[in-house]
Every structure is written in structure tokens, then in C-alpha cells.
PDB file of C-alpha atoms in Angstrom:
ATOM      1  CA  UNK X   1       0.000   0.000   0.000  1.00 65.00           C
ATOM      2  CA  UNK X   2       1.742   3.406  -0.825  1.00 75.00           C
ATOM      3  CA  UNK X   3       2.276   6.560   1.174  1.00 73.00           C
ATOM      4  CA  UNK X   4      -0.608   8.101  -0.477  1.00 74.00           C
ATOM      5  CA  UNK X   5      -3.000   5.330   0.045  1.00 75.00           C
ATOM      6  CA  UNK X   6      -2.588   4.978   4.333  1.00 79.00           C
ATOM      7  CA  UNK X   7      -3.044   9.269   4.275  1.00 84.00           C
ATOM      8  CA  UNK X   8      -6.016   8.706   2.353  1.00 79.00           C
ATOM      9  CA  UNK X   9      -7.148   6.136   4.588  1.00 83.00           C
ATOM     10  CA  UNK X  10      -6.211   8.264   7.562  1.00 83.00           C
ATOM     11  CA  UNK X  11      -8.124  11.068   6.686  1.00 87.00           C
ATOM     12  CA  UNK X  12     -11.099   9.309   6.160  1.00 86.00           C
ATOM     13  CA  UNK X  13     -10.883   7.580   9.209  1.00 83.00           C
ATOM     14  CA  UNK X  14     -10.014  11.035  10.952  1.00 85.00           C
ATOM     15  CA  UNK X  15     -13.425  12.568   9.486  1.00 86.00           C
ATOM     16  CA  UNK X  16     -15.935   9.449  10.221  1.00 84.00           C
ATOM     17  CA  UNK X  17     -14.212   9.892  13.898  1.00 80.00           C
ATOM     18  CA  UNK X  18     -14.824  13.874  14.170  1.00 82.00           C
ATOM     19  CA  UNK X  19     -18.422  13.248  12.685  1.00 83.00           C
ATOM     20  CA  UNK X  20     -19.257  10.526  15.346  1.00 82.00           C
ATOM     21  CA  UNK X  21     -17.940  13.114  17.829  1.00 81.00           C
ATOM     22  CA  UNK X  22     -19.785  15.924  16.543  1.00 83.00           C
ATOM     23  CA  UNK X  23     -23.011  14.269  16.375  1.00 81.00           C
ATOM     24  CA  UNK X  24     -22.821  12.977  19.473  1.00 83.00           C
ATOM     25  CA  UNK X  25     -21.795  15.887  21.897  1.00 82.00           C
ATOM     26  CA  UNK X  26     -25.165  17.255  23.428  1.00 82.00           C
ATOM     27  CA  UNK X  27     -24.585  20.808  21.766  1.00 80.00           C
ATOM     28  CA  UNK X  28     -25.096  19.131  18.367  1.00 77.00           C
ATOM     29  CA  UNK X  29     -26.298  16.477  16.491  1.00 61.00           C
ATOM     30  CA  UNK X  30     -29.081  13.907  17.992  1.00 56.00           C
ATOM     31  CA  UNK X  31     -28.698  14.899  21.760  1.00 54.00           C
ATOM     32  CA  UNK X  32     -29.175  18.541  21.029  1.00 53.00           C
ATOM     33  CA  UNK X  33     -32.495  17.608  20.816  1.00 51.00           C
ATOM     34  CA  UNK X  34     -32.556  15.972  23.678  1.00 49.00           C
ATOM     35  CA  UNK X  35     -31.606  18.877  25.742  1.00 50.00           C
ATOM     36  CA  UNK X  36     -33.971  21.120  24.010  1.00 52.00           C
ATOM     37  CA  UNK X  37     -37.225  18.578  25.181  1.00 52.00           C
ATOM     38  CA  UNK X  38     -35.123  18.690  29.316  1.00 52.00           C
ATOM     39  CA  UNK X  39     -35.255  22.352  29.013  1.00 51.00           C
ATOM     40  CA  UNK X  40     -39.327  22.171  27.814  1.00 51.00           C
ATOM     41  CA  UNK X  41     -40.043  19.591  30.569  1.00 47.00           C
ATOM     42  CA  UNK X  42     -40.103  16.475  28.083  1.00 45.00           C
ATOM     43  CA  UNK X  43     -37.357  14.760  28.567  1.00 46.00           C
ATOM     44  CA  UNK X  44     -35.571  13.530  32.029  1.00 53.00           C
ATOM     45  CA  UNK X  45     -32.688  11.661  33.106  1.00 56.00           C
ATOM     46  CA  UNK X  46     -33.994   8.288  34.555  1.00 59.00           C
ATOM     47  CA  UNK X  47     -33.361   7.099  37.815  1.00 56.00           C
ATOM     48  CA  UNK X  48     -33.412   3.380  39.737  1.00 60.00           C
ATOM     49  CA  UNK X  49     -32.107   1.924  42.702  1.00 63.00           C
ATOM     50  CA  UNK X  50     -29.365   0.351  40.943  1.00 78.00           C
ATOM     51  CA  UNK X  51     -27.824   2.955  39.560  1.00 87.00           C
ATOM     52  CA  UNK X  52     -24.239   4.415  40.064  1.00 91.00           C
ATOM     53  CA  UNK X  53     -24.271   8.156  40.615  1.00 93.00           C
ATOM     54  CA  UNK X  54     -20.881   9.544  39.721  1.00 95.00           C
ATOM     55  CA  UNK X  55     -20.462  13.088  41.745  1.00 95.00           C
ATOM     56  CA  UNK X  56     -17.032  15.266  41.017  1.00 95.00           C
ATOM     57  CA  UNK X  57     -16.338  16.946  43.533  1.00 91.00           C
ATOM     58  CA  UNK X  58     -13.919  20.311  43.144  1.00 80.00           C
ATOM     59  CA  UNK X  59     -12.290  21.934  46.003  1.00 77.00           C
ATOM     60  CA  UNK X  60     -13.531  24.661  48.949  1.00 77.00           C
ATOM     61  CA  UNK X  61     -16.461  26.353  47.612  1.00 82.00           C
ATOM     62  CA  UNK X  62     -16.875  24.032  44.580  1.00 85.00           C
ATOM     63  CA  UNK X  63     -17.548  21.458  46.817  1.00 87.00           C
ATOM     64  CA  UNK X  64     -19.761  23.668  49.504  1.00 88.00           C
ATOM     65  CA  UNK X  65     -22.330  24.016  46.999  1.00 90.00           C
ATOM     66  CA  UNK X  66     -22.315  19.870  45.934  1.00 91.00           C
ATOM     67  CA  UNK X  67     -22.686  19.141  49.552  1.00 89.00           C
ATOM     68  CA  UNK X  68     -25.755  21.661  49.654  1.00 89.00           C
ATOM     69  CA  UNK X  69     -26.938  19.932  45.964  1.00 89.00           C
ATOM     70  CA  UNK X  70     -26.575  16.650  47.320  1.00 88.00           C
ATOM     71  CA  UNK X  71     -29.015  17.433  50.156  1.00 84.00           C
ATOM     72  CA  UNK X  72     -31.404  17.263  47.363  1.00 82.00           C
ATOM     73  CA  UNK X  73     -30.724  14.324  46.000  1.00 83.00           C
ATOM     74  CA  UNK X  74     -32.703  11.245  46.737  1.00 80.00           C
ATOM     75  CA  UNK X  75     -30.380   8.150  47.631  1.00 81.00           C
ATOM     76  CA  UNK X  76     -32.786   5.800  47.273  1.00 79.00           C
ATOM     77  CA  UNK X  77     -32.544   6.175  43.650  1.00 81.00           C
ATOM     78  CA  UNK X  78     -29.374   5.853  43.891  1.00 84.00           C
ATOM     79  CA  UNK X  79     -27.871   3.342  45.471  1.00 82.00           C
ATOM     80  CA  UNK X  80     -24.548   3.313  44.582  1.00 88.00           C
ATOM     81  CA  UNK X  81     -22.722   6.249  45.032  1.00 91.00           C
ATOM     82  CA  UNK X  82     -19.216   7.126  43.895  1.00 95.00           C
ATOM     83  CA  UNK X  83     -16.998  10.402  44.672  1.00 95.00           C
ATOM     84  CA  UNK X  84     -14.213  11.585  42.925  1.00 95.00           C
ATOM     85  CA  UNK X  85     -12.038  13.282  44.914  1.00 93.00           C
ATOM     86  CA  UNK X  86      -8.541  15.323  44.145  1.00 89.00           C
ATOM     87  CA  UNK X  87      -5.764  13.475  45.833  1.00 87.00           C
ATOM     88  CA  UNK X  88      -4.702  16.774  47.915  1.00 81.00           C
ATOM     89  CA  UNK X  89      -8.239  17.774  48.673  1.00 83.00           C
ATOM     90  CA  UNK X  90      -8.979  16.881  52.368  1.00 82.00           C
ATOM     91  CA  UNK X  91     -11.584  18.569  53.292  1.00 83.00           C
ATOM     92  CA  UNK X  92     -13.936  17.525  50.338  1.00 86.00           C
ATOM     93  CA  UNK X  93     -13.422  13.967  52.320  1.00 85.00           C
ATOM     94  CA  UNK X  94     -14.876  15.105  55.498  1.00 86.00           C
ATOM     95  CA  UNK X  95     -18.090  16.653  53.856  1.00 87.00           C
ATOM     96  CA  UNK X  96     -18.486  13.001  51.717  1.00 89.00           C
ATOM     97  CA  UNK X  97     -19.054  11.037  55.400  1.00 86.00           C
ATOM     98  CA  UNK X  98     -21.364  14.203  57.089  1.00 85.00           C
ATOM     99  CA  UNK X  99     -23.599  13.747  53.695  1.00 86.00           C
ATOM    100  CA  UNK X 100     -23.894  10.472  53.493  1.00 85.00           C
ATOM    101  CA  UNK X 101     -24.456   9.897  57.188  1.00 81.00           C
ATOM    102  CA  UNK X 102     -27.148  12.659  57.253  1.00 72.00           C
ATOM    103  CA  UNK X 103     -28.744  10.806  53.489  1.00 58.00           C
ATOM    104  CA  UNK X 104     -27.975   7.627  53.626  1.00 58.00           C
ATOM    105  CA  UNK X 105     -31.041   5.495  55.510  1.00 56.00           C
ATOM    106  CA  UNK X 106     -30.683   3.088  52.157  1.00 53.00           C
ATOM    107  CA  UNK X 107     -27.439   1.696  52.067  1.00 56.00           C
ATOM    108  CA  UNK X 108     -24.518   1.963  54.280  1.00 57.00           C
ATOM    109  CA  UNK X 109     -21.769   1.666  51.506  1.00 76.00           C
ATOM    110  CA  UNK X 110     -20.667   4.068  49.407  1.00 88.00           C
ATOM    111  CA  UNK X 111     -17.065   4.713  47.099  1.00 93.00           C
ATOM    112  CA  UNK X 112     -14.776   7.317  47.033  1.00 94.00           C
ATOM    113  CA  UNK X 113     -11.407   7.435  44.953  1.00 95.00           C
ATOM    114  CA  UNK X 114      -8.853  10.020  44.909  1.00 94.00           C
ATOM    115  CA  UNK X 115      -7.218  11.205  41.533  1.00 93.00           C
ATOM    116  CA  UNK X 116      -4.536  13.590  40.581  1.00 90.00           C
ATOM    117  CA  UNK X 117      -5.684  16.919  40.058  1.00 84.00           C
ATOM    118  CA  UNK X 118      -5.074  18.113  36.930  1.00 77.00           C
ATOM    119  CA  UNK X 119      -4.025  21.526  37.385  1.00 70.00           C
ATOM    120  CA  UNK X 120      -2.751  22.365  40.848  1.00 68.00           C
ATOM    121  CA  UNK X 121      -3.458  26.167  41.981  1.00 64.00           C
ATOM    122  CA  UNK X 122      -0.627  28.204  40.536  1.00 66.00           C
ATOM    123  CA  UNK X 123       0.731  25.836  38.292  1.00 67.00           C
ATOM    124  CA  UNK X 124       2.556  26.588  34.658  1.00 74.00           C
ATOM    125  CA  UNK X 125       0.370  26.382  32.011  1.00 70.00           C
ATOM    126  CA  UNK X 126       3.379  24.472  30.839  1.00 74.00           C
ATOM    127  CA  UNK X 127       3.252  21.501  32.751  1.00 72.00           C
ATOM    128  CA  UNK X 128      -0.508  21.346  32.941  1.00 77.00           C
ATOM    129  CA  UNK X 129      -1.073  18.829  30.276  1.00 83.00           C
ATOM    130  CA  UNK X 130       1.309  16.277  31.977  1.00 87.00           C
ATOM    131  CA  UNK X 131      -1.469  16.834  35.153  1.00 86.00           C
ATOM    132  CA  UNK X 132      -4.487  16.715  32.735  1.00 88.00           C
ATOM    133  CA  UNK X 133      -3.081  13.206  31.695  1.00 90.00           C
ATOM    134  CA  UNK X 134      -2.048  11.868  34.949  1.00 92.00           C
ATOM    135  CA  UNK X 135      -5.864  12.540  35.629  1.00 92.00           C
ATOM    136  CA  UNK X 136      -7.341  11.331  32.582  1.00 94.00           C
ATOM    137  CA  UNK X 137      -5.249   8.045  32.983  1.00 94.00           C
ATOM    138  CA  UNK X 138      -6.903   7.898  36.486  1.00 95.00           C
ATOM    139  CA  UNK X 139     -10.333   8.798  35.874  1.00 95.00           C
ATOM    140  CA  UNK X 140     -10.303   6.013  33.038  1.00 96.00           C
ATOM    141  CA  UNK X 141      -9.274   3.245  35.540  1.00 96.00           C
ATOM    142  CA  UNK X 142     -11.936   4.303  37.913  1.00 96.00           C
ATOM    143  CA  UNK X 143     -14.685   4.590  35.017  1.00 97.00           C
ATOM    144  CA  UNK X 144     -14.115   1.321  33.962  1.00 96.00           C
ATOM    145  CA  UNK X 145     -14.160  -0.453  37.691  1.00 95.00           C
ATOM    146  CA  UNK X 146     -17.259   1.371  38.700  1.00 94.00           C
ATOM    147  CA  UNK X 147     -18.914   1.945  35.131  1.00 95.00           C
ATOM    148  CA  UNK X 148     -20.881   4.761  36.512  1.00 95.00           C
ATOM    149  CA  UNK X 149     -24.627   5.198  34.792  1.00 94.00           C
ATOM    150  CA  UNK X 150     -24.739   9.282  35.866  1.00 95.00           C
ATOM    151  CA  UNK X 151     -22.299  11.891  36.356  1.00 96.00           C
ATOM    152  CA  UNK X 152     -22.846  14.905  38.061  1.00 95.00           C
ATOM    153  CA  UNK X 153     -20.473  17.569  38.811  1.00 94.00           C
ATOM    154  CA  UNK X 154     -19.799  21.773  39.147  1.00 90.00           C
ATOM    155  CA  UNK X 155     -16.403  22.497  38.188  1.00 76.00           C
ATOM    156  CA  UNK X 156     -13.390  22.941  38.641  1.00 76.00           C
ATOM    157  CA  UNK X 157     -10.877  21.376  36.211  1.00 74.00           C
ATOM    158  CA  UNK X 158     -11.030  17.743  37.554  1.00 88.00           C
ATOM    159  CA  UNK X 159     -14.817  17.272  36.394  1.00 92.00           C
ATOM    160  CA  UNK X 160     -14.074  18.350  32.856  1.00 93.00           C
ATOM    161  CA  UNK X 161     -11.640  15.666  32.593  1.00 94.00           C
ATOM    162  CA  UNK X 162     -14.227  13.285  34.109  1.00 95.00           C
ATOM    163  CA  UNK X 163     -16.801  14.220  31.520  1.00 95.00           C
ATOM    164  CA  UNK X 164     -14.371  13.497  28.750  1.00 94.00           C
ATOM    165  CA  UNK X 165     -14.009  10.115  29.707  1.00 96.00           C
ATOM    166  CA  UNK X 166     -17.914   9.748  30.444  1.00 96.00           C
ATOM    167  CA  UNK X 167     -18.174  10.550  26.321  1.00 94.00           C
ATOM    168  CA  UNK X 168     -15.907   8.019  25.459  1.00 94.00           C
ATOM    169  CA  UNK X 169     -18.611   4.846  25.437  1.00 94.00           C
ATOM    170  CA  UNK X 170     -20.891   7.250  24.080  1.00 94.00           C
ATOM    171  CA  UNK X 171     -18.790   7.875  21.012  1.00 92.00           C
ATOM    172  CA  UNK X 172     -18.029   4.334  20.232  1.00 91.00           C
ATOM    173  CA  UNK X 173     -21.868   3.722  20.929  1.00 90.00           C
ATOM    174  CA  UNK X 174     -21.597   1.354  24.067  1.00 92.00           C
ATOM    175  CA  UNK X 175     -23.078   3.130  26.568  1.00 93.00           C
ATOM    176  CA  UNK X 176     -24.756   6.731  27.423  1.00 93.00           C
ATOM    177  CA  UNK X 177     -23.743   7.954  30.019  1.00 94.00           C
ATOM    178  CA  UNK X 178     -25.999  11.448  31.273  1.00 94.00           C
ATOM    179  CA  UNK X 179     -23.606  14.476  32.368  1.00 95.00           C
ATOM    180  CA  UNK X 180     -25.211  17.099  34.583  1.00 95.00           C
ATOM    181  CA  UNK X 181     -23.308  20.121  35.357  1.00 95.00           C
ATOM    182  CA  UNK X 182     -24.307  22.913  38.098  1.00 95.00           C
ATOM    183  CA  UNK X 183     -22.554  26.222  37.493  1.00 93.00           C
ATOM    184  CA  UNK X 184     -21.461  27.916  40.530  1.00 90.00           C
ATOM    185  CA  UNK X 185     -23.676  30.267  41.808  1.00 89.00           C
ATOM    186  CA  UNK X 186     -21.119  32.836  41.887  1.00 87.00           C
ATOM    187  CA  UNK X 187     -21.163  32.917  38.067  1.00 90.00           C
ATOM    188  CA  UNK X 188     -23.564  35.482  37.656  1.00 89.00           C
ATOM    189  CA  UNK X 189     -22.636  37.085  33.957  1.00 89.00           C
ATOM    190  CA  UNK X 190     -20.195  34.727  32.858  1.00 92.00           C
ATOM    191  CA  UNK X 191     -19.145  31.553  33.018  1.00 93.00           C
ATOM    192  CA  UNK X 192     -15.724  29.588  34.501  1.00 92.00           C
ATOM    193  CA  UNK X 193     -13.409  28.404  32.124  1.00 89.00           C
ATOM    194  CA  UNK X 194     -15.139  24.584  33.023  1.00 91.00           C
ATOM    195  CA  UNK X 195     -18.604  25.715  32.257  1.00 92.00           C
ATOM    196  CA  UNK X 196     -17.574  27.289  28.674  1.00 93.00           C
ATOM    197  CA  UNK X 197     -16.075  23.388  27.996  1.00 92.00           C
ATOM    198  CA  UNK X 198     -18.824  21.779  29.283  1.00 94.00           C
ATOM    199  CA  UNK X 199     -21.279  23.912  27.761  1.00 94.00           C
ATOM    200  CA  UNK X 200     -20.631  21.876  24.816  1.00 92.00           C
ATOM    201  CA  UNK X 201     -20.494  18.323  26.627  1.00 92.00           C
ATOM    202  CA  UNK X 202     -23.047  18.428  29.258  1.00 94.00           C
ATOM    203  CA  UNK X 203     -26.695  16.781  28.863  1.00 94.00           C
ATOM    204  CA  UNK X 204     -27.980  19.210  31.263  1.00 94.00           C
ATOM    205  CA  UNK X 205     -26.093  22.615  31.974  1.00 95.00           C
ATOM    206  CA  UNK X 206     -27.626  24.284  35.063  1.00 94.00           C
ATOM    207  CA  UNK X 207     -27.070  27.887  35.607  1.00 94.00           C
ATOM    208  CA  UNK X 208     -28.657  29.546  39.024  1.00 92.00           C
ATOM    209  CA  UNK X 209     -28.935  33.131  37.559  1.00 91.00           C
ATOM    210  CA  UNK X 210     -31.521  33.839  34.796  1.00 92.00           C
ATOM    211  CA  UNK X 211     -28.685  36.288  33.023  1.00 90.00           C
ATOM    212  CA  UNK X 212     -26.825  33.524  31.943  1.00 93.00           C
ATOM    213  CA  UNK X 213     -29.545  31.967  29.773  1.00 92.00           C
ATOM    214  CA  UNK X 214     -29.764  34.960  27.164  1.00 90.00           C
ATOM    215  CA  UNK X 215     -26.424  34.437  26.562  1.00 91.00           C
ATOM    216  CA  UNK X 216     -25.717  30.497  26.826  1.00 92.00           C
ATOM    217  CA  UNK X 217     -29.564  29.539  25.469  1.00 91.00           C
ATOM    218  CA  UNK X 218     -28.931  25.768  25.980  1.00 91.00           C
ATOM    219  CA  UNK X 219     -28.304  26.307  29.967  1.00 93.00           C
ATOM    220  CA  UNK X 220     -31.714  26.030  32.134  1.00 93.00           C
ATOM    221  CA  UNK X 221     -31.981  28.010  35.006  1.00 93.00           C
ATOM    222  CA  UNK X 222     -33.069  26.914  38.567  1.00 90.00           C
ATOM    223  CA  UNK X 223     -32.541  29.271  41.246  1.00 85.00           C
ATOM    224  CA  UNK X 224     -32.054  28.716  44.655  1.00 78.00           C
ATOM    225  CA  UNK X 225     -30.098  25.153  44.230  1.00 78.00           C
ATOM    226  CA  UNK X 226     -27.670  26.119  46.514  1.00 67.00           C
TER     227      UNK X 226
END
């Protein structure tokens, strides 16, 4: 086969790929419309008891407001639980055992597994992708061990990772995985540097200030979440 023949082949390859990707992400293609029915009120993300809920939890105020979330969220659809958790972030593994102790009257077990951040506070831009990869390698390993059926998440750069990976099966049409991300509630005319990414990748995109939605017309507001 010659030179020209394996680019050829590459290219074509490259562009069935990108298509498969592009119809797939929820701000196009066939789950755009899915989103659009969520935001009318037709369309939800089912729930049963033996699901895995996948939460991503950030760091200090990030994970405040998913403790206060949480509070809202009814265990006994979801059984299984699993927490992702920044390997230097101690104090989002206190507020994991005062939620579920508070919540969980269902079942007694639940998962949490640390991962590398991928950008440490501070750190070069320079050696952030070697962090984003450490992560992604990570995040993998734990998506395939606990094959997670949800994720939810608010930011920061951990959860966009997270939702990368949750795309993967989706892409190579094995499995679907929902994304639901909260913006923070401090992001009142703009949003974080997560939220524009996962604008584009998220099944839901929740926004708690009714600015936002004029602007980013695929968000759905819901005030008072947290």
C-alpha cells in the first residue's frame, strides 16, 4: 500500500471519527435535541435503585455548593454512590461522610477514589497537560471499575476531565452515560473556564442566575439550588 493510500485512509478515518464526535456531543447532532425537550419539561434523566451516581467533587467552595446539591438528591434512587475526589483535597473527604451519614437510611456503603488533580493552583500552564493526563489516565481506571450510569459535577478542572471520559462509550456507541453540570452560583454574567467546555459536553447545563440563559440559550436556570 503506498504513502498516499494509508493518508487517504487516515483522513477518512479522521473525518468518520470527528463526525461521530460531533453528532454525538449534546450541543449538536441527535442529543441537542434531547436537551432542548429537558429544558421544555419532556425529557428527564432516569433514575433506579441500581444505579451508580458519579459526583465530582472540586475543592472549597466548589464542593460547599455539591454538599448543599446533594441534600437534594434522593439516595434511594441511587444506590450506589461514587466520589471523585482530588488526591490533595482533604476537606472535600470530610463533607463526603457528614452527607452520606445525614442521606444515607438506604445503604450503608458508598465509594470514594482520589485522583490527581489536573491543574494544581498556581501551576505553569506548561506543565498542565502532563497533570491533565495523569488525571485522565486515572479517571479512566476508575470509570471502567465502577462503570458509573450518571455523572454529576460543578467544576473545577477535575470534572471536565471526568466528563471526557464519560463521552468516550458514548462515542463508540456502548453506553450513554448522562452528564449534569451545576454552574457555581457565583457565576452570575459569565461563566468559569469549566462551564464554557462543558457547555458543549453536558446533557444538562444548570445555571442559578436567569442572566446567563440569554447568553448560553442551551443552559436552564433553577434558582435557589444552593
Amino acid at each position: 500500500m503506498s504513502l498516499l493510500s494509508c493518508i487517504g485512509i487516515a483522513a477518512c478515518l479522521t473525518a468518520i471519527l470527528l463526525l461521530r464526535i460531533y453528532f454525538v456531543l449534546p450541543a449538536f447532532g441527535r442529543d441537542s435535541k434531547y436537551a432542548s425537550k429537558r429544558r421544555k419539561g419532556k425529557a428527564t434523566v432516569r433514575a433506579s435503585a441500581d444505579m451508580t451516581l458519579c459526583v465530582v467533587l472540586g475543592s472549597g467552595g466548589h464542593t460547599a455548593e455539591m454538599m448543599r446539591l446533594l441534600q437534594g438528591v434522593e439516595f434511594d434512587r441511587y444506590m450506589q454512590r461514587l466520589y471523585v475526589v482530588g488526591d490533595s483535597d482533604a476537606l472535600s473527604l470530610d463533607q463526603i461522610g457528614i452527607v452520606e451519614r445525614r442521606g444515607n437510611t438506604y445503604n450503608e456503603e458508598y465509594f470514594v477514589e482520589r485522583v490527581p488533580r489536573s491543574r494544581e493552583v498556581g501551576q505553569p500552564w506548561l506543565t498542565a497537560p502532563l497533570s491533565v493526563a495523569r488525571c485522565l489516565v486515572r479517571t479512566a481506571s476508575i470509570f471502567l471499575d465502577y462503570r458509573p450510569d450518571v455523572v454529576l459535577c460543578n467544576g473545577p478542572g477535575n470534572c471536565v476531565v471526568a466528563c471526557v471520559v464519560a463521552l468516550v462509550p458514548r462515542i463508540l456507541g456502548l453506553k450513554r452515560i448522562p452528564i449534569i453540570y451545576v454552574e457555581s452560583f457565583a457565576r452570575v454574567r459569565t461563566l468559569s473556564l469549566s462551564g464554557k467546555i462543558l457547555y458543549l459536553l453536558a446533557d444538562r447545563f444548570i445555571v442559578q442566575w436567569p442572566g446567563l440563559v440569554s447568553t448560553y440559550p442551551r443552559a436552564e436556570y433553577i434558582p435557589h439550588l444552593v
